[in-house]
Amino acid sequence: MDVLNQLQRQYTDFTALLYREGFVDDNFTQVQKLQDESSPDFVVEVASLFFEDCEKLVNNMAEALEQQDVDFKQVDSHVHQLKGSSSSMGAARIKNVCIAFKTFCETQNRDGCLRCLQQVNHEHTQLKTNLQALFTLERQIVANGGSIPVMQ
Amino acid sequence: MKDVPLSSMDGIDQKPSASRGSNLRGAPGFVLLVIDAGAGPFQELCRVVAEFRRDLHSSCCKVVWLDKPTSRSINLRSFEQDLIDPRDDILLKPFHGSRLYQVIQLLPEFGGHGLISISDRGSTIQDTGALKDPGSSSSTHPQSTRLKIPSTWENSFQQVDSQADGNSKNEKYRKNPLLDDPYHSHARSKSREPPAERLPVRSSEIQEVRGNVSKYKSLSGLKFLVADDNEISRIVSRHFLTGHGATVEVCENGEEAFQLVRMGLHNQREHSHSIVLPYDYILMDCEMPKMDGCEATRQIRKEEKFYGVHIPILAFSADNSGDEGLCKPEKKVVEPSTYKEASECGVAEGYGETLDLVTC
């Protein structure tokens, strides 16, 4: 019982931190709410999809920005996709970078774009690590016979 | 028995269900037919059923007729009522949730006693066809029936109840899917309140209470079309909507959305005398390749004019500035996170208001 309480406490604290630091926002809560008996791994599945998607888009953007003649419309459309995904996912930091990113695309600012790309990469890695930690905690709680605390 | 095209609508199939095995406890064979009353000319359907019953000889056969609330095939005090066996039941669509639950309970495996009407279990069906307000009874459906539902059914019902429980404000912990609690799921939500507004009663039937129901039910029976080029966004939207009881179709761009609506409207002509909208609501992403949300809306509106219909279109955009040049939804931009507005639309629609959130 002690172990379980500790784990649940950890979970709650960690979740609160993720929200406080803006890694995730309310949309992430919505996604969590969609998980139930009929789709017990929903969050993990969507998260995996998101990270895959993110990587792919980042690679595409990198390639486009390496060109002599950068096609900013192309880059912009990739950013738009990423913005949509991260928004639906509740990946708030990534979404916010995309907002700035878009502006640089519109003004055709290559350096600005490259900086944003770097930031996206960084945020992607951070979020992935954080969510993996979160999911691990969830598994441990369940393994110890407990319920996963819900964010209010 | 003759081969009759008892084609089904909405994926509801004829379900003859014969009791088998040790659960019988000496009960005779029982056949339950669930038939869409609008699947064909009603007299023809009745004729076929009558023949089927004759051929069945000793076994019990009960029919549950599914009728569409907005365009009834079976009307009160008309000849159609006379064609129906008094022991048969009429249910309004959509055939899920508590209605499905009640029909399942007719089966011997789940404690049913064959020909007993759904009304005998505490709802309001009356064989004589006398008018009665269904609201009072269906909301006080006996909660204490604890059925031993075999594990294959658990999954279908767990979602129903866990959602209801999950929405209660006192629920501290999210229901853990890995901790199977097979008997917890049978306790139906007790928080259902009597409806604020009584819906008009048409005939002896069970009506789902629409009113102060929990959020879970708010999109029950509604058909949505989601047009979004973003895969994750589509997945989340779809899950959200189906979790609230809606049926969802998705597509990736404005062109597809327009084609789906066009075909949906066109197909109605061939099947019935009245227009059934292919979708109750369309969720339209503003920015999409091939054809964007606004253009798609324009095309859809043009098409709708031929049929004199109007499907509410809710626009949303990943860009919340709302001033994105191409499209200026006049009233509202619904962000993916605020689907509760969609829920509210659904509930409002049920009371006759039409909410049109895009006027471009």
Coordinates of C-alpha atoms in Angstrom, one line a residue:
Chain A
M1 CA 0.0 0.0 0.0
D2 CA 2.9 2.3 0.8
V3 CA 4.6 1.7 -2.5
L4 CA 1.3 2.4 -4.3
N5 CA 0.7 5.6 -2.5
Q6 CA 4.1 6.8 -3.2
L7 CA 3.8 6.0 -6.9
Q8 CA 0.4 7.8 -7.1
R9 CA 1.9 10.8 -5.3
Q10 CA 4.8 10.8 -7.8
Y11 CA 2.3 10.6 -10.6
T12 CA 0.2 13.5 -9.4
D13 CA 3.3 15.6 -8.8
F14 CA 4.8 14.8 -12.1
T15 CA 1.7 15.5 -14.0
A16 CA 1.2 18.8 -12.2
L17 CA 4.8 19.7 -13.2
L18 CA 4.2 18.9 -16.8
Y19 CA 1.2 21.2 -16.9
R20 CA 2.9 23.9 -14.9
E21 CA 5.9 24.0 -17.1
G22 CA 3.7 24.1 -20.2
F23 CA 4.8 20.8 -21.6
V24 CA 1.2 19.7 -22.0
D25 CA -2.0 21.6 -21.8
D26 CA -5.7 21.0 -21.4
N27 CA -5.9 19.2 -24.8
F28 CA -3.7 16.5 -23.3
T29 CA -6.2 16.1 -20.5
Q30 CA -8.9 15.7 -23.1
V31 CA -6.9 13.0 -24.8
Q32 CA -6.4 11.2 -21.5
K33 CA -10.2 11.3 -20.9
L34 CA -10.7 9.4 -24.2
Q35 CA -8.9 6.4 -22.8
D36 CA -11.3 3.7 -21.5
E37 CA -11.9 0.0 -21.5
S38 CA -12.6 -0.1 -25.2
S39 CA -9.4 1.7 -26.0
P40 CA -7.1 1.1 -23.0
D41 CA -3.9 2.2 -24.7
F42 CA -5.3 5.2 -26.4
V43 CA -2.9 7.8 -25.0
V44 CA 0.2 5.8 -25.6
E45 CA -1.0 5.0 -29.2
V46 CA -1.8 8.6 -30.0
A47 CA 1.5 9.8 -28.4
S48 CA 3.5 7.3 -30.5
L49 CA 1.8 8.4 -33.6
F50 CA 2.4 12.0 -32.7
F51 CA 6.1 11.5 -32.1
E52 CA 6.5 9.6 -35.4
D53 CA 4.7 12.3 -37.2
C54 CA 6.8 15.0 -35.6
E55 CA 10.1 13.3 -36.5
K56 CA 9.0 12.9 -40.1
L57 CA 7.9 16.6 -40.4
V58 CA 11.1 17.8 -38.8
N59 CA 13.1 15.8 -41.3
N60 CA 11.1 17.2 -44.2
M61 CA 11.5 20.8 -42.8
A62 CA 15.3 20.3 -42.4
E63 CA 15.6 19.1 -46.0
A64 CA 13.5 22.0 -47.3
L65 CA 15.6 24.5 -45.4
E66 CA 18.8 23.1 -46.7
Q67 CA 18.0 23.9 -50.3
Q68 CA 19.6 26.7 -52.1
D69 CA 16.3 28.1 -52.9
V70 CA 14.1 27.5 -49.9
D71 CA 10.5 26.8 -50.7
F72 CA 9.0 28.6 -47.7
K73 CA 5.5 27.5 -48.7
Q74 CA 6.5 23.9 -48.3
V75 CA 8.1 24.6 -44.9
D76 CA 5.0 26.5 -43.9
S77 CA 2.7 23.6 -44.7
H78 CA 4.9 21.2 -42.7
V79 CA 4.8 23.6 -39.8
H80 CA 1.0 23.9 -40.1
Q81 CA 0.7 20.1 -39.9
L82 CA 2.9 20.0 -36.9
K83 CA 0.9 22.8 -35.3
G84 CA -2.3 20.9 -35.8
S85 CA -0.9 17.6 -34.4
S86 CA 0.7 19.2 -31.4
S87 CA -2.5 21.1 -30.7
S88 CA -4.7 18.0 -30.8
M89 CA -2.1 16.2 -28.7
G90 CA -1.9 18.9 -26.1
A91 CA 1.8 19.3 -26.8
A92 CA 1.7 22.9 -25.8
R93 CA 5.4 23.8 -26.1
I94 CA 5.8 22.4 -29.5
K95 CA 2.6 24.1 -30.6
N96 CA 3.9 27.4 -29.4
V97 CA 7.2 27.0 -31.3
C98 CA 5.2 26.3 -34.4
I99 CA 3.4 29.7 -34.0
A100 CA 6.7 31.5 -34.1
F101 CA 7.9 29.2 -36.8
K102 CA 5.0 30.1 -39.0
T103 CA 5.8 33.8 -38.8
F104 CA 9.4 33.2 -39.9
C105 CA 8.1 31.2 -42.9
E106 CA 5.8 34.0 -43.8
T107 CA 8.6 36.5 -43.7
Q108 CA 10.9 34.0 -45.4
N109 CA 13.4 34.2 -42.7
R110 CA 15.7 31.2 -43.1
D111 CA 17.7 31.7 -39.9
G112 CA 14.6 32.2 -37.9
C113 CA 13.2 29.0 -39.3
L114 CA 16.3 27.1 -38.6
R115 CA 16.3 28.3 -35.0
C116 CA 12.7 27.2 -34.6
L117 CA 13.5 23.9 -36.1
Q118 CA 16.1 23.3 -33.6
Q119 CA 13.7 24.3 -30.8
V120 CA 11.1 21.9 -32.1
N121 CA 13.7 19.1 -32.1
H122 CA 14.6 19.9 -28.5
E123 CA 11.0 20.1 -27.3
H124 CA 10.2 16.9 -29.1
T125 CA 13.0 15.1 -27.3
Q126 CA 12.0 16.5 -23.9
L127 CA 8.3 15.7 -24.3
K128 CA 9.0 12.2 -25.4
T129 CA 11.2 11.6 -22.4
N130 CA 8.7 13.1 -20.1
L131 CA 5.7 11.2 -21.4
Q132 CA 7.7 8.0 -21.4
A133 CA 8.3 8.6 -17.7
L134 CA 4.7 9.3 -17.2
F135 CA 3.6 6.1 -18.9
T136 CA 6.1 4.1 -16.9
L137 CA 4.6 5.5 -13.7
E138 CA 1.2 4.5 -14.9
R139 CA 2.3 1.0 -15.6
Q140 CA 3.9 0.7 -12.2
I141 CA 0.8 2.0 -10.5
V142 CA -1.4 -0.5 -12.3
A143 CA 1.1 -3.3 -11.6
N144 CA 0.8 -2.5 -7.9
G145 CA -3.0 -2.8 -8.1
G146 CA -3.9 0.9 -8.1
S147 CA -5.8 3.4 -10.1
I148 CA -4.3 6.2 -12.0
P149 CA -5.1 9.5 -10.5
V150 CA -7.1 11.9 -12.7
M151 CA -6.2 15.5 -13.2
Q152 CA -8.9 17.8 -12.0
Chain B
M1 CA -39.1 -19.6 -45.7
K2 CA -39.0 -17.4 -48.8
D3 CA -36.0 -15.4 -49.5
V4 CA -36.9 -11.8 -48.7
P5 CA -34.5 -8.9 -48.9
L6 CA -34.8 -7.8 -45.4
S7 CA -32.1 -5.3 -45.9
S8 CA -31.0 -3.4 -42.9
M9 CA -30.3 0.2 -42.4
D10 CA -27.7 1.7 -40.1
G11 CA -25.9 -1.6 -39.7
I12 CA -28.7 -3.2 -37.7
D13 CA -29.2 -6.8 -38.8
Q14 CA -31.8 -9.3 -38.2
K15 CA -30.8 -11.1 -35.1
P16 CA -32.4 -14.4 -34.6
S17 CA -31.0 -15.6 -31.3
A18 CA -31.6 -19.1 -30.3
S19 CA -30.9 -20.1 -26.8
R20 CA -28.4 -22.9 -26.4
G21 CA -26.5 -24.8 -23.9
S22 CA -26.7 -25.1 -20.2
N23 CA -28.0 -21.6 -19.6
L24 CA -31.3 -22.8 -20.9
R25 CA -32.5 -24.2 -17.6
G26 CA -35.2 -26.0 -19.5
A27 CA -36.5 -23.0 -21.4
P28 CA -37.9 -23.7 -24.9
G29 CA -36.2 -22.4 -28.0
F30 CA -36.5 -18.7 -28.3
V31 CA -35.9 -16.6 -31.4
L32 CA -35.6 -12.8 -31.1
L33 CA -35.9 -10.8 -34.2
V34 CA -34.8 -7.2 -34.3
I35 CA -36.1 -5.6 -37.4
D36 CA -35.8 -2.2 -38.8
A37 CA -39.4 -1.1 -39.5
G38 CA -38.2 1.1 -42.3
A39 CA -36.2 -1.6 -44.1
G40 CA -39.0 -2.3 -46.6
P41 CA -42.8 -1.8 -47.1
F42 CA -44.1 -2.5 -43.7
Q43 CA -46.9 -4.8 -44.7
E44 CA -44.4 -6.9 -46.5
L45 CA -42.1 -7.1 -43.5
C46 CA -45.1 -8.2 -41.3
R47 CA -46.0 -10.9 -43.9
V48 CA -42.6 -12.3 -43.9
V49 CA -42.4 -12.3 -40.1
A50 CA -45.8 -14.0 -39.9
E51 CA -44.6 -16.7 -42.3
F52 CA -41.4 -17.2 -40.3
R53 CA -43.4 -17.6 -37.1
R54 CA -45.6 -20.2 -38.7
D55 CA -42.6 -22.2 -39.9
L56 CA -41.1 -22.0 -36.4
H57 CA -43.9 -24.1 -34.9
S58 CA -43.1 -24.7 -31.3
S59 CA -40.4 -22.2 -30.6
C60 CA -41.2 -18.8 -29.3
C61 CA -40.5 -15.9 -31.5
K62 CA -40.5 -12.3 -30.5
V63 CA -40.0 -9.3 -32.7
V64 CA -38.6 -6.0 -31.7
W65 CA -39.4 -3.4 -34.3
L66 CA -37.0 -0.5 -34.6
D67 CA -38.5 2.7 -35.8
K68 CA -37.0 6.0 -36.6
P69 CA -38.4 8.7 -34.4
T70 CA -38.5 11.4 -37.0
S71 CA -40.1 9.4 -39.7
R72 CA -42.2 6.6 -38.3
S73 CA -43.1 3.5 -40.2
I74 CA -45.5 2.4 -37.6
N75 CA -48.1 4.9 -36.6
L76 CA -50.3 4.9 -33.6
R77 CA -53.9 3.7 -34.2
S78 CA -53.2 3.1 -37.9
F79 CA -53.5 -0.2 -39.7
E80 CA -49.8 -0.9 -39.1
Q81 CA -50.4 -1.3 -35.4
D82 CA -52.9 -4.0 -36.2
L83 CA -50.4 -5.9 -38.2
I84 CA -48.1 -6.2 -35.2
D85 CA -48.4 -9.1 -32.8
P86 CA -49.5 -7.6 -29.4
R87 CA -46.5 -9.3 -27.8
D88 CA -44.1 -7.6 -30.0
D89 CA -42.3 -4.4 -29.0
I90 CA -41.6 -1.2 -30.8
L91 CA -38.4 0.6 -30.1
L92 CA -37.2 4.0 -31.3
K93 CA -33.8 4.3 -32.9
P94 CA -31.0 4.6 -32.1
F95 CA -30.7 1.1 -31.0
H96 CA -28.0 1.3 -28.4
G97 CA -27.4 2.2 -24.8
S98 CA -30.3 1.4 -22.5
R99 CA -32.5 0.3 -25.3
L100 CA -30.1 -2.3 -26.4
Y101 CA -29.7 -3.3 -22.9
Q102 CA -33.4 -3.8 -22.4
V103 CA -33.7 -6.0 -25.5
I104 CA -30.7 -8.1 -24.5
Q105 CA -32.6 -8.8 -21.2
L106 CA -35.3 -10.4 -23.2
L107 CA -33.0 -13.3 -24.0
P108 CA -33.2 -16.3 -21.8
E109 CA -29.4 -16.2 -21.3
F110 CA -29.8 -12.9 -19.6
G111 CA -32.8 -13.7 -17.5
G112 CA -35.5 -13.0 -20.0
H113 CA -38.7 -15.0 -20.2
G114 CA -39.2 -15.0 -23.9
L115 CA -42.4 -13.3 -24.8
I116 CA -42.7 -11.0 -21.9
S117 CA -42.7 -7.4 -23.2
I118 CA -40.0 -4.9 -22.5
S119 CA -42.8 -3.1 -20.6
D120 CA -43.1 -5.8 -18.1
R121 CA -39.7 -5.1 -17.0
G122 CA -40.7 -1.7 -15.7
S123 CA -40.7 0.5 -18.8
T124 CA -43.7 2.0 -20.3
I125 CA -44.7 -0.1 -23.3
Q126 CA -48.4 -0.9 -23.3
D127 CA -49.9 -3.4 -25.7
T128 CA -53.2 -1.6 -26.0
G129 CA -51.5 1.4 -27.4
A130 CA -52.8 3.8 -24.8
L131 CA -50.8 7.0 -24.6
K132 CA -48.5 7.3 -21.7
D133 CA -45.6 9.5 -20.9
P134 CA -42.5 7.4 -21.1
G135 CA -40.3 9.8 -19.3
S136 CA -41.4 8.9 -15.8
S137 CA -40.7 5.3 -16.1
S138 CA -37.7 5.0 -18.2
S139 CA -35.8 7.2 -15.8
T140 CA -36.6 5.0 -12.9
H141 CA -35.8 1.8 -14.7
P142 CA -35.1 -0.8 -12.1
Q143 CA -31.5 -0.4 -11.2
S144 CA -31.3 -3.4 -9.0
T145 CA -31.3 -6.0 -11.8
R146 CA -27.9 -7.4 -11.5
L147 CA -27.3 -9.6 -14.5
K148 CA -24.6 -12.1 -14.8
I149 CA -23.5 -11.1 -18.2
P150 CA -21.1 -13.5 -19.8
S151 CA -17.6 -12.0 -20.3
T152 CA -18.1 -11.5 -24.0
W153 CA -20.7 -8.9 -23.3
E154 CA -18.6 -7.1 -20.7
N155 CA -16.8 -5.0 -23.1
S156 CA -19.9 -3.5 -24.7
F157 CA -21.4 -2.6 -21.4
Q158 CA -18.4 -1.5 -19.5
Q159 CA -17.9 1.5 -21.7
V160 CA -21.5 2.5 -21.2
D161 CA -21.3 2.5 -17.4
S162 CA -17.7 3.5 -16.8
Q163 CA -18.3 6.6 -18.9
A164 CA -21.3 7.5 -16.9
D165 CA -19.4 7.0 -13.6
G166 CA -16.3 8.7 -14.9
N167 CA -18.2 11.9 -15.4
S168 CA -19.4 12.1 -11.9
K169 CA -17.6 14.9 -10.2
N170 CA -16.7 12.8 -7.2
E171 CA -14.7 10.3 -9.2
K172 CA -11.3 10.7 -7.9
Y173 CA -9.5 8.1 -9.9
R174 CA -9.8 7.4 -13.6
K175 CA -11.2 3.9 -14.0
N176 CA -8.3 1.7 -14.7
P177 CA -8.8 -0.5 -17.8
L178 CA -6.5 -3.2 -16.6
L179 CA -8.4 -3.8 -13.4
D180 CA -11.4 -5.7 -14.6
D181 CA -14.3 -5.3 -12.4
P182 CA -17.0 -7.3 -14.1
Y183 CA -19.7 -6.6 -11.6
H184 CA -19.1 -3.0 -11.2
S185 CA -20.2 -2.2 -14.6
H186 CA -23.7 -3.5 -14.1
A187 CA -24.7 -0.8 -11.7
R188 CA -26.2 1.7 -14.0
S189 CA -25.6 5.3 -13.4
K190 CA -27.9 6.5 -10.7
S191 CA -27.4 10.1 -11.4
R192 CA -29.9 10.3 -14.2
E193 CA -32.5 12.9 -13.5
P194 CA -36.0 13.1 -14.9
P195 CA -36.0 15.1 -18.1
A196 CA -36.6 18.8 -18.0
E197 CA -38.9 18.6 -21.0
R198 CA -41.2 15.8 -21.9
L199 CA -41.0 14.8 -25.5
P200 CA -44.4 14.1 -27.1
V201 CA -45.5 10.5 -27.0
R202 CA -46.4 9.0 -30.3
S203 CA -47.4 5.5 -29.4
S204 CA -46.6 2.6 -27.1
E205 CA -42.9 2.7 -27.1
I206 CA -39.8 3.2 -25.1
Q207 CA -38.2 6.6 -25.4
E208 CA -34.8 7.5 -24.4
V209 CA -34.8 10.3 -22.0
R210 CA -33.2 13.4 -23.5
G211 CA -32.7 16.2 -21.1
N212 CA -30.4 16.5 -18.1
V213 CA -28.4 13.5 -19.1
S214 CA -24.8 13.2 -18.4
K215 CA -22.3 14.5 -20.9
Y216 CA -21.7 11.0 -22.1
K217 CA -25.1 10.8 -23.8
S218 CA -25.2 14.2 -25.3
L219 CA -24.3 13.3 -28.8
S220 CA -26.1 10.0 -28.8
G221 CA -27.6 9.1 -32.2
L222 CA -26.0 12.0 -34.0
K223 CA -24.1 11.6 -37.2
F224 CA -21.0 13.6 -37.6
L225 CA -18.7 14.2 -40.5
V226 CA -15.2 15.4 -39.6
A227 CA -13.1 17.0 -42.3
D228 CA -9.5 17.4 -41.3
D229 CA -6.3 17.0 -43.1
N230 CA -4.4 16.2 -39.8
E231 CA -4.4 12.5 -38.9
I232 CA -4.0 13.0 -35.2
S233 CA -6.6 15.6 -35.1
R234 CA -9.0 13.2 -36.9
I235 CA -8.2 10.4 -34.5
V236 CA -8.8 12.5 -31.4
S237 CA -12.0 14.1 -32.8
R238 CA -13.4 10.7 -33.8
H239 CA -12.7 9.2 -30.4
F240 CA -14.2 12.2 -28.6
L241 CA -17.4 12.1 -30.7
T242 CA -17.9 8.4 -30.6
G243 CA -17.3 8.4 -26.8
H244 CA -20.2 10.8 -26.6
G245 CA -22.4 8.4 -28.5
A246 CA -22.2 9.8 -32.0
T247 CA -21.5 8.0 -35.3
V248 CA -18.5 9.5 -37.1
E249 CA -17.3 9.6 -40.6
V250 CA -14.0 11.2 -41.5
C251 CA -12.4 12.7 -44.5
E252 CA -9.2 14.5 -45.4
N253 CA -10.1 17.5 -47.4
G254 CA -12.9 19.8 -48.6
E255 CA -13.3 17.9 -51.8
E256 CA -14.0 14.6 -50.0
A257 CA -16.3 16.3 -47.6
F258 CA -18.3 17.8 -50.4
Q259 CA -18.5 14.5 -52.3
L260 CA -19.7 12.7 -49.2
V261 CA -22.5 15.1 -48.5
R262 CA -23.5 15.2 -52.2
M263 CA -23.7 11.4 -52.4
G264 CA -25.3 11.2 -49.0
L265 CA -28.1 13.5 -50.1
H266 CA -28.4 11.9 -53.5
N267 CA -28.8 8.4 -52.1
Q268 CA -31.7 9.5 -50.0
R269 CA -33.9 10.0 -53.0
E270 CA -33.6 6.4 -54.0
H271 CA -34.4 4.9 -50.6
S272 CA -37.1 6.8 -49.0
H273 CA -39.8 9.3 -49.4
S274 CA -38.4 11.7 -46.9
I275 CA -34.9 13.2 -46.7
V276 CA -32.7 11.9 -44.0
L277 CA -29.7 14.1 -43.6
P278 CA -26.5 12.1 -44.2
Y279 CA -25.0 14.0 -41.3
D280 CA -26.4 16.0 -38.4
Y281 CA -23.3 18.1 -38.1
I282 CA -20.1 18.7 -40.1
L283 CA -16.9 19.6 -38.3
M284 CA -14.9 21.4 -40.9
D285 CA -11.2 22.3 -40.6
C286 CA -10.7 25.6 -42.3
E287 CA -7.3 24.8 -43.8
M288 CA -7.1 21.8 -45.9
P289 CA -5.4 20.8 -49.2
K290 CA -7.3 20.3 -52.4
M291 CA -10.3 22.3 -51.2
D292 CA -10.4 24.2 -48.0
G293 CA -13.2 24.4 -45.4
C294 CA -14.8 27.5 -46.7
E295 CA -14.9 26.5 -50.3
A296 CA -16.3 23.1 -49.3
T297 CA -18.9 24.8 -47.3
R298 CA -19.9 27.0 -50.2
Q299 CA -20.2 23.9 -52.4
I300 CA -22.2 22.0 -49.8
R301 CA -24.6 24.9 -49.5
K302 CA -25.1 25.0 -53.2
E303 CA -25.9 21.3 -53.3
E304 CA -28.2 21.6 -50.3
K305 CA -30.4 24.1 -52.1
F306 CA -31.6 21.3 -54.4
Y307 CA -33.0 19.4 -51.4
G308 CA -34.0 22.3 -49.3
V309 CA -31.9 21.1 -46.4
H310 CA -29.2 22.7 -44.3
I311 CA -26.6 20.8 -42.3
P312 CA -25.0 22.8 -39.6
I313 CA -21.3 23.2 -40.2
L314 CA -18.9 23.9 -37.4
A315 CA -15.7 25.5 -38.5
F316 CA -12.4 25.1 -36.7
S317 CA -9.0 26.2 -37.3
A318 CA -5.5 25.5 -35.9
D319 CA -5.0 29.2 -36.2
N320 CA -7.0 30.9 -33.5
S321 CA -6.5 34.4 -34.7
G322 CA -9.7 33.9 -36.7
D323 CA -8.5 36.3 -39.4
E324 CA -6.8 34.0 -41.8
G325 CA -7.7 35.7 -45.0
L326 CA -9.5 32.9 -46.7
C327 CA -12.1 32.1 -44.2
K328 CA -14.0 34.2 -41.8
P329 CA -16.4 32.1 -39.8
E330 CA -18.8 34.7 -38.7
K331 CA -19.9 33.4 -35.4
K332 CA -17.5 31.0 -33.9
V333 CA -14.4 29.1 -34.3
V334 CA -14.5 25.9 -32.4
E335 CA -11.1 24.7 -31.4
P336 CA -10.5 21.0 -31.2
S337 CA -10.4 21.3 -27.5
T338 CA -13.8 22.8 -27.1
Y339 CA -16.0 20.0 -28.4
K340 CA -18.3 20.7 -25.5
E341 CA -19.7 23.3 -27.7
A342 CA -20.5 20.6 -30.2
S343 CA -22.2 18.7 -27.3
E344 CA -24.2 21.8 -26.5
C345 CA -25.2 22.1 -30.2
G346 CA -26.4 18.5 -30.1
V347 CA -28.5 19.1 -27.1
A348 CA -29.8 22.3 -28.3
E349 CA -30.7 20.8 -31.7
G350 CA -32.8 18.2 -29.9
Y351 CA -35.0 21.1 -28.7
G352 CA -35.5 22.6 -32.1
E353 CA -32.8 25.3 -32.2
T354 CA -30.5 25.3 -35.1
L355 CA -27.1 26.5 -34.7
D356 CA -25.2 27.5 -37.7
L357 CA -21.7 28.4 -37.0
V358 CA -20.4 29.1 -40.4
T359 CA -22.0 31.5 -42.8
C360 CA -19.3 31.7 -45.4

